[in-house]
Amino acid sequence: MALITLHSSRNTIQQNTHQRFDAKYFVMQDFFARIAEQYNLNVQSLKSLNVGIASGSYIPNYTTKDAGIPYIRVADIKPFNLDENEEDLAFVEANVDENIKIQEYDVLIARTQATTDKLGTAALADT
């Protein structure tokens, strides 16, 4: 097992907007900094890209396949794709908030079920 030591100071943390001190934050920050340097990229936050972010976590009632539309849950978001198997889908009424209906090319990111293999998994709605 390889071990990477990341160095930071209290002053650096306090100057950071979110003042995060957890290891995962610094590992990701370091990861993106290395990619940016290696491939000569400009890495920006989602906020700076002015993209819309919506949560679909708050569905009070599910319904049947015949009475509703498919609902993508965290468990349906796989690396780079969606689990579209009918038996794995939940269904909701068609009048759910328009902000949580996915459109072509939306990026879906799992933010719950915080396990190492699920947190931050992303899929692209390609159709």
mmCIF file of N, CA and C in Angstrom:
data_model
loop_
_atom_site.group_PDB
_atom_site.id
_atom_site.type_symbol
_atom_site.label_atom_id
_atom_site.label_comp_id
_atom_site.label_asym_id
_atom_site.label_seq_id
_atom_site.Cartn_x
_atom_site.Cartn_y
_atom_site.Cartn_z
ATOM 1 N N MET A 1 0.834 -1.174 0.000
ATOM 2 C CA MET A 1 0.000 0.000 0.000
ATOM 3 C C MET A 1 0.880 1.238 0.000
ATOM 4 N N ALA A 2 0.602 2.173 -0.878
ATOM 5 C CA ALA A 2 1.362 3.420 -0.953
ATOM 6 C C ALA A 2 0.705 4.465 -0.074
ATOM 7 N N LEU A 3 1.515 5.301 0.491
ATOM 8 C CA LEU A 3 1.029 6.359 1.373
ATOM 9 C C LEU A 3 1.507 7.695 0.842
ATOM 10 N N ILE A 4 0.591 8.645 0.747
ATOM 11 C CA ILE A 4 0.943 9.983 0.287
ATOM 12 C C ILE A 4 0.717 10.955 1.425
ATOM 13 N N THR A 5 1.698 11.780 1.712
ATOM 14 C CA THR A 5 1.563 12.792 2.751
ATOM 15 C C THR A 5 1.286 14.135 2.099
ATOM 16 N N LEU A 6 0.201 14.750 2.503
ATOM 17 C CA LEU A 6 -0.153 16.068 2.001
ATOM 18 C C LEU A 6 0.081 17.083 3.113
ATOM 19 N N HIS A 7 0.777 18.151 2.806
ATOM 20 C CA HIS A 7 1.109 19.146 3.810
ATOM 21 C C HIS A 7 0.227 20.377 3.643
ATOM 22 N N SER A 8 -0.258 20.883 4.760
ATOM 23 C CA SER A 8 -1.032 22.109 4.759
ATOM 24 C C SER A 8 -0.805 22.795 6.099
ATOM 25 N N SER A 9 -1.158 24.056 6.159
ATOM 26 C CA SER A 9 -0.997 24.787 7.408
ATOM 27 C C SER A 9 -2.351 25.310 7.871
ATOM 28 N N ARG A 10 -2.424 25.660 9.127
ATOM 29 C CA ARG A 10 -3.666 26.210 9.677
ATOM 30 C C ARG A 10 -4.044 27.492 8.934
ATOM 31 N N ASN A 11 -3.064 28.291 8.615
ATOM 32 C CA ASN A 11 -3.306 29.544 7.907
ATOM 33 C C ASN A 11 -3.924 29.274 6.525
ATOM 34 N N THR A 12 -3.413 28.264 5.823
ATOM 35 C CA THR A 12 -3.941 27.903 4.505
ATOM 36 C C THR A 12 -5.394 27.453 4.623
ATOM 37 N N ILE A 13 -5.678 26.638 5.623
ATOM 38 C CA ILE A 13 -7.042 26.146 5.833
ATOM 39 C C ILE A 13 -7.983 27.294 6.153
ATOM 40 N N GLN A 14 -7.566 28.213 6.992
ATOM 41 C CA GLN A 14 -8.423 29.328 7.368
ATOM 42 C C GLN A 14 -8.675 30.280 6.203
ATOM 43 N N GLN A 15 -7.771 30.327 5.250
ATOM 44 C CA GLN A 15 -7.968 31.187 4.082
ATOM 45 C C GLN A 15 -8.893 30.540 3.060
ATOM 46 N N ASN A 16 -9.050 29.236 3.153
ATOM 47 C CA ASN A 16 -9.926 28.513 2.233
ATOM 48 C C ASN A 16 -11.379 28.837 2.559
ATOM 49 N N THR A 17 -12.205 29.014 1.551
ATOM 50 C CA THR A 17 -13.610 29.378 1.727
ATOM 51 C C THR A 17 -14.340 28.436 2.670
ATOM 52 N N HIS A 18 -14.136 27.127 2.506
ATOM 53 C CA HIS A 18 -14.887 26.150 3.290
ATOM 54 C C HIS A 18 -14.170 25.724 4.572
ATOM 55 N N GLN A 19 -12.931 26.116 4.743
ATOM 56 C CA GLN A 19 -12.132 25.791 5.930
ATOM 57 C C GLN A 19 -12.213 24.300 6.272
ATOM 58 N N ARG A 20 -12.008 23.461 5.257
ATOM 59 C CA ARG A 20 -12.083 22.017 5.437
ATOM 60 C C ARG A 20 -10.751 21.486 5.948
ATOM 61 N N PHE A 21 -10.824 20.506 6.839
ATOM 62 C CA PHE A 21 -9.620 19.901 7.380
ATOM 63 C C PHE A 21 -9.603 18.381 7.194
ATOM 64 N N ASP A 22 -10.664 17.832 6.577
ATOM 65 C CA ASP A 22 -10.693 16.383 6.409
ATOM 66 C C ASP A 22 -9.772 15.943 5.271
ATOM 67 N N ALA A 23 -9.265 14.746 5.389
ATOM 68 C CA ALA A 23 -8.270 14.237 4.435
ATOM 69 C C ALA A 23 -8.813 14.137 3.012
ATOM 70 N N LYS A 24 -10.070 13.707 2.850
ATOM 71 C CA LYS A 24 -10.623 13.536 1.502
ATOM 72 C C LYS A 24 -10.614 14.849 0.730
ATOM 73 N N TYR A 25 -10.893 15.952 1.416
ATOM 74 C CA TYR A 25 -10.892 17.259 0.750
ATOM 75 C C TYR A 25 -9.515 17.557 0.178
ATOM 76 N N PHE A 26 -8.462 17.340 0.982
ATOM 77 C CA PHE A 26 -7.110 17.637 0.525
ATOM 78 C C PHE A 26 -6.626 16.660 -0.538
ATOM 79 N N VAL A 27 -7.039 15.401 -0.431
ATOM 80 C CA VAL A 27 -6.664 14.426 -1.449
ATOM 81 C C VAL A 27 -7.248 14.841 -2.801
ATOM 82 N N MET A 28 -8.512 15.244 -2.820
ATOM 83 C CA MET A 28 -9.142 15.662 -4.069
ATOM 84 C C MET A 28 -8.525 16.959 -4.590
ATOM 85 N N GLN A 29 -8.266 17.893 -3.703
ATOM 86 C CA GLN A 29 -7.655 19.158 -4.111
ATOM 87 C C GLN A 29 -6.287 18.885 -4.750
ATOM 88 N N ASP A 30 -5.507 18.011 -4.126
ATOM 89 C CA ASP A 30 -4.190 17.652 -4.646
ATOM 90 C C ASP A 30 -4.317 16.894 -5.968
ATOM 91 N N PHE A 31 -5.289 15.981 -6.062
ATOM 92 C CA PHE A 31 -5.524 15.210 -7.275
ATOM 93 C C PHE A 31 -5.799 16.138 -8.461
ATOM 94 N N PHE A 32 -6.700 17.084 -8.297
ATOM 95 C CA PHE A 32 -7.033 17.999 -9.390
ATOM 96 C C PHE A 32 -5.879 18.938 -9.720
ATOM 97 N N ALA A 33 -5.128 19.337 -8.720
ATOM 98 C CA ALA A 33 -3.963 20.191 -8.974
ATOM 99 C C ALA A 33 -2.922 19.449 -9.811
ATOM 100 N N ARG A 34 -2.699 18.173 -9.505
ATOM 101 C CA ARG A 34 -1.730 17.374 -10.274
ATOM 102 C C ARG A 34 -2.194 17.156 -11.715
ATOM 103 N N ILE A 35 -3.469 16.862 -11.895
ATOM 104 C CA ILE A 35 -3.999 16.682 -13.254
ATOM 105 C C ILE A 35 -3.869 17.981 -14.042
ATOM 106 N N ALA A 36 -4.217 19.083 -13.415
ATOM 107 C CA ALA A 36 -4.134 20.382 -14.095
ATOM 108 C C ALA A 36 -2.709 20.662 -14.551
ATOM 109 N N GLU A 37 -1.745 20.355 -13.686
ATOM 110 C CA GLU A 37 -0.343 20.595 -14.035
ATOM 111 C C GLU A 37 0.141 19.626 -15.110
ATOM 112 N N GLN A 38 -0.172 18.344 -14.949
ATOM 113 C CA GLN A 38 0.313 17.328 -15.876
ATOM 114 C C GLN A 38 -0.225 17.530 -17.294
ATOM 115 N N TYR A 39 -1.480 17.902 -17.416
ATOM 116 C CA TYR A 39 -2.104 18.012 -18.739
ATOM 117 C C TYR A 39 -2.347 19.466 -19.165
ATOM 118 N N ASN A 40 -1.785 20.382 -18.407
ATOM 119 C CA ASN A 40 -1.922 21.803 -18.719
ATOM 120 C C ASN A 40 -3.400 22.203 -18.836
ATOM 121 N N LEU A 41 -4.174 21.863 -17.800
ATOM 122 C CA LEU A 41 -5.606 22.143 -17.770
ATOM 123 C C LEU A 41 -5.926 23.246 -16.770
ATOM 124 N N ASN A 42 -7.049 23.880 -16.978
ATOM 125 C CA ASN A 42 -7.561 24.859 -16.030
ATOM 126 C C ASN A 42 -8.732 24.208 -15.306
ATOM 127 N N VAL A 43 -8.560 23.828 -14.056
ATOM 128 C CA VAL A 43 -9.595 23.154 -13.280
ATOM 129 C C VAL A 43 -10.411 24.216 -12.545
ATOM 130 N N GLN A 44 -11.734 24.134 -12.707
ATOM 131 C CA GLN A 44 -12.625 25.093 -12.060
ATOM 132 C C GLN A 44 -13.678 24.354 -11.239
ATOM 133 N N SER A 45 -14.257 25.040 -10.286
ATOM 134 C CA SER A 45 -15.320 24.444 -9.486
ATOM 135 C C SER A 45 -16.627 24.489 -10.263
ATOM 136 N N LEU A 46 -17.580 23.664 -9.870
ATOM 137 C CA LEU A 46 -18.894 23.682 -10.514
ATOM 138 C C LEU A 46 -19.551 25.052 -10.345
ATOM 139 N N LYS A 47 -19.360 25.659 -9.189
ATOM 140 C CA LYS A 47 -19.957 26.974 -8.942
ATOM 141 C C LYS A 47 -19.445 28.000 -9.951
ATOM 142 N N SER A 48 -18.156 28.008 -10.221
ATOM 143 C CA SER A 48 -17.587 28.984 -11.150
ATOM 144 C C SER A 48 -18.018 28.735 -12.591
ATOM 145 N N LEU A 49 -18.437 27.499 -12.895
ATOM 146 C CA LEU A 49 -18.898 27.182 -14.244
ATOM 147 C C LEU A 49 -20.357 27.579 -14.469
ATOM 148 N N ASN A 50 -21.017 28.033 -13.413
ATOM 149 C CA ASN A 50 -22.397 28.512 -13.493
ATOM 150 C C ASN A 50 -23.345 27.441 -14.031
ATOM 151 N N VAL A 51 -23.248 26.247 -13.466
ATOM 152 C CA VAL A 51 -24.135 25.160 -13.870
ATOM 153 C C VAL A 51 -25.256 25.015 -12.844
ATOM 154 N N GLY A 52 -26.377 24.474 -13.294
ATOM 155 C CA GLY A 52 -27.483 24.247 -12.379
ATOM 156 C C GLY A 52 -27.288 22.957 -11.613
ATOM 157 N N ILE A 53 -27.521 23.007 -10.325
ATOM 158 C CA ILE A 53 -27.400 21.821 -9.491
ATOM 159 C C ILE A 53 -28.717 21.650 -8.745
ATOM 160 N N ALA A 54 -29.316 20.470 -8.854
ATOM 161 C CA ALA A 54 -30.583 20.196 -8.189
ATOM 162 C C ALA A 54 -30.496 18.863 -7.475
ATOM 163 N N SER A 55 -31.237 18.737 -6.402
ATOM 164 C CA SER A 55 -31.294 17.495 -5.661
ATOM 165 C C SER A 55 -32.618 16.810 -5.942
ATOM 166 N N GLY A 56 -32.581 15.531 -6.145
ATOM 167 C CA GLY A 56 -33.810 14.768 -6.386
ATOM 168 C C GLY A 56 -34.134 13.847 -5.236
ATOM 169 N N SER A 57 -33.616 14.133 -4.078
ATOM 170 C CA SER A 57 -33.701 13.206 -2.953
ATOM 171 C C SER A 57 -35.026 13.215 -2.215
ATOM 172 N N TYR A 58 -35.895 14.128 -2.498
ATOM 173 C CA TYR A 58 -37.049 14.306 -1.627
ATOM 174 C C TYR A 58 -38.349 13.971 -2.331
ATOM 175 N N ILE A 59 -38.567 12.709 -2.600
ATOM 176 C CA ILE A 59 -39.779 12.227 -3.238
ATOM 177 C C ILE A 59 -40.657 11.608 -2.148
ATOM 178 N N PRO A 60 -41.830 12.199 -1.890
ATOM 179 C CA PRO A 60 -42.656 11.694 -0.790
ATOM 180 C C PRO A 60 -43.332 10.356 -1.084
ATOM 181 N N ASN A 61 -43.741 10.150 -2.349
ATOM 182 C CA ASN A 61 -44.470 8.929 -2.679
ATOM 183 C C ASN A 61 -44.030 8.356 -4.012
ATOM 184 N N TYR A 62 -43.870 7.052 -4.037
ATOM 185 C CA TYR A 62 -43.602 6.351 -5.288
ATOM 186 C C TYR A 62 -44.917 5.797 -5.811
ATOM 187 N N THR A 63 -44.929 5.430 -7.074
ATOM 188 C CA THR A 63 -46.135 4.879 -7.679
ATOM 189 C C THR A 63 -45.757 3.667 -8.518
ATOM 190 N N THR A 64 -46.669 3.212 -9.335
ATOM 191 C CA THR A 64 -46.426 2.031 -10.173
ATOM 192 C C THR A 64 -45.890 2.439 -11.538
ATOM 193 N N LYS A 65 -45.369 1.474 -12.254
ATOM 194 C CA LYS A 65 -44.844 1.717 -13.598
ATOM 195 C C LYS A 65 -45.930 2.270 -14.516
ATOM 196 N N ASP A 66 -47.139 1.734 -14.402
ATOM 197 C CA ASP A 66 -48.235 2.159 -15.276
ATOM 198 C C ASP A 66 -48.704 3.587 -14.982
ATOM 199 N N ALA A 67 -48.553 4.041 -13.750
ATOM 200 C CA ALA A 67 -49.079 5.359 -13.360
ATOM 201 C C ALA A 67 -48.005 6.439 -13.293
ATOM 202 N N GLY A 68 -46.722 6.073 -13.513
ATOM 203 C CA GLY A 68 -45.676 7.061 -13.314
ATOM 204 C C GLY A 68 -44.580 7.042 -14.358
ATOM 205 N N ILE A 69 -43.522 7.749 -14.019
ATOM 206 C CA ILE A 69 -42.338 7.838 -14.875
ATOM 207 C C ILE A 69 -41.146 7.292 -14.099
ATOM 208 N N PRO A 70 -40.108 6.801 -14.793
ATOM 209 C CA PRO A 70 -38.939 6.253 -14.080
ATOM 210 C C PRO A 70 -38.247 7.324 -13.236
ATOM 211 N N TYR A 71 -37.769 6.912 -12.079
ATOM 212 C CA TYR A 71 -37.054 7.798 -11.171
ATOM 213 C C TYR A 71 -35.668 7.211 -10.934
ATOM 214 N N ILE A 72 -34.635 7.994 -11.195
ATOM 215 C CA ILE A 72 -33.255 7.546 -11.016
ATOM 216 C C ILE A 72 -32.849 7.777 -9.563
ATOM 217 N N ARG A 73 -32.474 6.701 -8.891
ATOM 218 C CA ARG A 73 -32.004 6.795 -7.505
ATOM 219 C C ARG A 73 -30.485 6.653 -7.478
ATOM 220 N N VAL A 74 -29.888 6.936 -6.343
ATOM 221 C CA VAL A 74 -28.435 6.859 -6.201
ATOM 222 C C VAL A 74 -27.914 5.490 -6.620
ATOM 223 N N ALA A 75 -28.615 4.450 -6.249
ATOM 224 C CA ALA A 75 -28.169 3.092 -6.594
ATOM 225 C C ALA A 75 -28.170 2.852 -8.102
ATOM 226 N N ASP A 76 -28.915 3.664 -8.858
ATOM 227 C CA ASP A 76 -28.976 3.514 -10.318
ATOM 228 C C ASP A 76 -27.833 4.239 -11.024
ATOM 229 N N ILE A 77 -27.075 5.040 -10.304
ATOM 230 C CA ILE A 77 -25.973 5.799 -10.902
ATOM 231 C C ILE A 77 -24.702 4.965 -10.795
ATOM 232 N N LYS A 78 -24.234 4.507 -11.921
ATOM 233 C CA LYS A 78 -23.027 3.687 -12.005
ATOM 234 C C LYS A 78 -21.918 4.533 -12.632
ATOM 235 N N PRO A 79 -20.678 4.136 -12.500
ATOM 236 C CA PRO A 79 -19.615 4.925 -13.135
ATOM 237 C C PRO A 79 -19.859 5.094 -14.633
ATOM 238 N N PHE A 80 -20.088 6.302 -15.038
ATOM 239 C CA PHE A 80 -20.245 6.711 -16.435
ATOM 240 C C PHE A 80 -21.573 6.330 -17.089
ATOM 241 N N ASN A 81 -22.416 5.540 -16.437
ATOM 242 C CA ASN A 81 -23.692 5.182 -17.061
ATOM 243 C C ASN A 81 -24.772 5.005 -16.001
ATOM 244 N N LEU A 82 -25.993 4.774 -16.462
ATOM 245 C CA LEU A 82 -27.125 4.574 -15.560
ATOM 246 C C LEU A 82 -27.615 3.140 -15.648
ATOM 247 N N ASP A 83 -28.082 2.617 -14.518
ATOM 248 C CA ASP A 83 -28.725 1.314 -14.511
ATOM 249 C C ASP A 83 -30.171 1.539 -14.947
ATOM 250 N N GLU A 84 -30.484 1.146 -16.163
ATOM 251 C CA GLU A 84 -31.818 1.364 -16.707
ATOM 252 C C GLU A 84 -32.654 0.098 -16.720
ATOM 253 N N ASN A 85 -32.243 -0.915 -15.977
ATOM 254 C CA ASN A 85 -33.033 -2.143 -15.901
ATOM 255 C C ASN A 85 -34.359 -1.824 -15.222
ATOM 256 N N GLU A 86 -35.434 -2.150 -15.876
ATOM 257 C CA GLU A 86 -36.767 -1.797 -15.393
ATOM 258 C C GLU A 86 -37.021 -2.286 -13.969
ATOM 259 N N GLU A 87 -36.533 -3.485 -13.651
ATOM 260 C CA GLU A 87 -36.782 -4.032 -12.308
ATOM 261 C C GLU A 87 -36.021 -3.282 -11.216
ATOM 262 N N ASP A 88 -35.018 -2.497 -11.582
ATOM 263 C CA ASP A 88 -34.250 -1.730 -10.601
ATOM 264 C C ASP A 88 -34.773 -0.304 -10.407
ATOM 265 N N LEU A 89 -35.656 0.144 -11.290
ATOM 266 C CA LEU A 89 -36.138 1.519 -11.231
ATOM 267 C C LEU A 89 -37.297 1.679 -10.265
ATOM 268 N N ALA A 90 -37.423 2.879 -9.722
ATOM 269 C CA ALA A 90 -38.604 3.280 -8.972
ATOM 270 C C ALA A 90 -39.407 4.172 -9.905
ATOM 271 N N PHE A 91 -40.669 4.368 -9.611
ATOM 272 C CA PHE A 91 -41.512 5.204 -10.455
ATOM 273 C C PHE A 91 -42.209 6.259 -9.603
ATOM 274 N N VAL A 92 -42.301 7.469 -10.150
ATOM 275 C CA VAL A 92 -42.945 8.586 -9.463
ATOM 276 C C VAL A 92 -43.993 9.197 -10.388
ATOM 277 N N GLU A 93 -44.878 9.985 -9.798
ATOM 278 C CA GLU A 93 -45.887 10.661 -10.607
ATOM 279 C C GLU A 93 -45.213 11.665 -11.525
ATOM 280 N N ALA A 94 -45.785 11.856 -12.693
ATOM 281 C CA ALA A 94 -45.178 12.715 -13.722
ATOM 282 C C ALA A 94 -45.125 14.189 -13.334
ATOM 283 N N ASN A 95 -45.863 14.591 -12.326
ATOM 284 C CA ASN A 95 -45.895 16.011 -11.959
ATOM 285 C C ASN A 95 -44.826 16.395 -10.924
ATOM 286 N N VAL A 96 -43.749 15.634 -10.832
ATOM 287 C CA VAL A 96 -42.663 16.020 -9.920
ATOM 288 C C VAL A 96 -42.043 17.332 -10.393
ATOM 289 N N ASP A 97 -41.320 17.985 -9.510
ATOM 290 C CA ASP A 97 -40.682 19.267 -9.813
ATOM 291 C C ASP A 97 -39.834 19.158 -11.089
ATOM 292 N N GLU A 98 -39.991 20.092 -11.987
ATOM 293 C CA GLU A 98 -39.255 20.087 -13.260
ATOM 294 C C GLU A 98 -37.740 20.134 -13.057
ATOM 295 N N ASN A 99 -37.290 20.717 -11.946
ATOM 296 C CA ASN A 99 -35.844 20.830 -11.683
ATOM 297 C C ASN A 99 -35.166 19.487 -11.485
ATOM 298 N N ILE A 100 -35.933 18.457 -11.135
ATOM 299 C CA ILE A 100 -35.291 17.152 -10.912
ATOM 300 C C ILE A 100 -35.509 16.188 -12.060
ATOM 301 N N LYS A 101 -36.197 16.606 -13.099
ATOM 302 C CA LYS A 101 -36.321 15.759 -14.285
ATOM 303 C C LYS A 101 -35.043 15.902 -15.096
ATOM 304 N N ILE A 102 -34.423 14.769 -15.421
ATOM 305 C CA ILE A 102 -33.151 14.847 -16.146
ATOM 306 C C ILE A 102 -33.392 15.071 -17.627
ATOM 307 N N GLN A 103 -32.430 15.718 -18.226
ATOM 308 C CA GLN A 103 -32.457 15.984 -19.651
ATOM 309 C C GLN A 103 -31.204 15.373 -20.277
ATOM 310 N N GLU A 104 -31.224 15.265 -21.586
ATOM 311 C CA GLU A 104 -30.072 14.708 -22.289
ATOM 312 C C GLU A 104 -28.817 15.499 -21.940
ATOM 313 N N TYR A 105 -27.756 14.796 -21.684
ATOM 314 C CA TYR A 105 -26.428 15.317 -21.334
ATOM 315 C C TYR A 105 -26.325 15.865 -19.918
ATOM 316 N N ASP A 106 -27.328 15.670 -19.087
ATOM 317 C CA ASP A 106 -27.187 16.008 -17.671
ATOM 318 C C ASP A 106 -26.158 15.070 -17.049
ATOM 319 N N VAL A 107 -25.400 15.576 -16.108
ATOM 320 C CA VAL A 107 -24.463 14.755 -15.348
ATOM 321 C C VAL A 107 -25.097 14.487 -13.992
ATOM 322 N N LEU A 108 -25.227 13.222 -13.648
ATOM 323 C CA LEU A 108 -25.815 12.833 -12.377
ATOM 324 C C LEU A 108 -24.699 12.381 -11.453
ATOM 325 N N ILE A 109 -24.653 12.945 -10.261
ATOM 326 C CA ILE A 109 -23.603 12.609 -9.298
ATOM 327 C C ILE A 109 -24.252 12.095 -8.021
ATOM 328 N N ALA A 110 -23.850 10.908 -7.610
ATOM 329 C CA ALA A 110 -24.358 10.338 -6.358
ATOM 330 C C ALA A 110 -23.735 11.089 -5.192
ATOM 331 N N ARG A 111 -24.565 11.569 -4.292
ATOM 332 C CA ARG A 111 -24.041 12.296 -3.143
ATOM 333 C C ARG A 111 -24.489 11.699 -1.822
ATOM 334 N N THR A 112 -25.244 10.618 -1.874
ATOM 335 C CA THR A 112 -25.661 9.926 -0.661
ATOM 336 C C THR A 112 -25.129 8.508 -0.705
ATOM 337 N N GLN A 113 -25.520 7.699 0.252
ATOM 338 C CA GLN A 113 -24.947 6.361 0.404
ATOM 339 C C GLN A 113 -23.428 6.488 0.417
ATOM 340 N N ALA A 114 -22.940 7.304 1.318
ATOM 341 C CA ALA A 114 -21.532 7.691 1.332
ATOM 342 C C ALA A 114 -20.602 6.526 1.659
ATOM 343 N N THR A 115 -20.372 5.714 0.661
ATOM 344 C CA THR A 115 -19.357 4.667 0.773
ATOM 345 C C THR A 115 -18.269 5.007 -0.231
ATOM 346 N N THR A 116 -17.130 4.432 -0.071
ATOM 347 C CA THR A 116 -16.009 4.788 -0.943
ATOM 348 C C THR A 116 -16.281 4.481 -2.403
ATOM 349 N N ASP A 117 -17.130 3.491 -2.688
ATOM 350 C CA ASP A 117 -17.402 3.168 -4.090
ATOM 351 C C ASP A 117 -18.607 3.917 -4.654
ATOM 352 N N LYS A 118 -19.281 4.725 -3.866
ATOM 353 C CA LYS A 118 -20.495 5.384 -4.330
ATOM 354 C C LYS A 118 -20.408 6.908 -4.296
ATOM 355 N N LEU A 119 -19.786 7.486 -3.307
ATOM 356 C CA LEU A 119 -19.756 8.935 -3.170
ATOM 357 C C LEU A 119 -19.027 9.566 -4.348
ATOM 358 N N GLY A 120 -19.715 10.414 -5.069
ATOM 359 C CA GLY A 120 -19.122 11.110 -6.200
ATOM 360 C C GLY A 120 -19.155 10.346 -7.504
ATOM 361 N N THR A 121 -19.753 9.149 -7.524
ATOM 362 C CA THR A 121 -19.896 8.418 -8.778
ATOM 363 C C THR A 121 -20.754 9.244 -9.717
ATOM 364 N N ALA A 122 -20.348 9.357 -10.957
ATOM 365 C CA ALA A 122 -21.072 10.216 -11.906
ATOM 366 C C ALA A 122 -21.464 9.441 -13.155
ATOM 367 N N ALA A 123 -22.629 9.810 -13.701
ATOM 368 C CA ALA A 123 -23.121 9.209 -14.931
ATOM 369 C C ALA A 123 -23.636 10.324 -15.842
ATOM 370 N N LEU A 124 -23.587 10.075 -17.118
ATOM 371 C CA LEU A 124 -24.060 11.020 -18.114
ATOM 372 C C LEU A 124 -25.367 10.506 -18.705
ATOM 373 N N ALA A 125 -26.405 11.341 -18.688
ATOM 374 C CA ALA A 125 -27.682 10.980 -19.316
ATOM 375 C C ALA A 125 -27.530 11.230 -20.808
ATOM 376 N N ASP A 126 -27.217 10.187 -21.560
ATOM 377 C CA ASP A 126 -26.879 10.367 -22.971
ATOM 378 C C ASP A 126 -28.058 10.188 -23.914
ATOM 379 N N THR A 127 -29.210 9.803 -23.412
ATOM 380 C CA THR A 127 -30.407 9.733 -24.259
ATOM 381 C C THR A 127 -31.636 10.122 -23.483
#
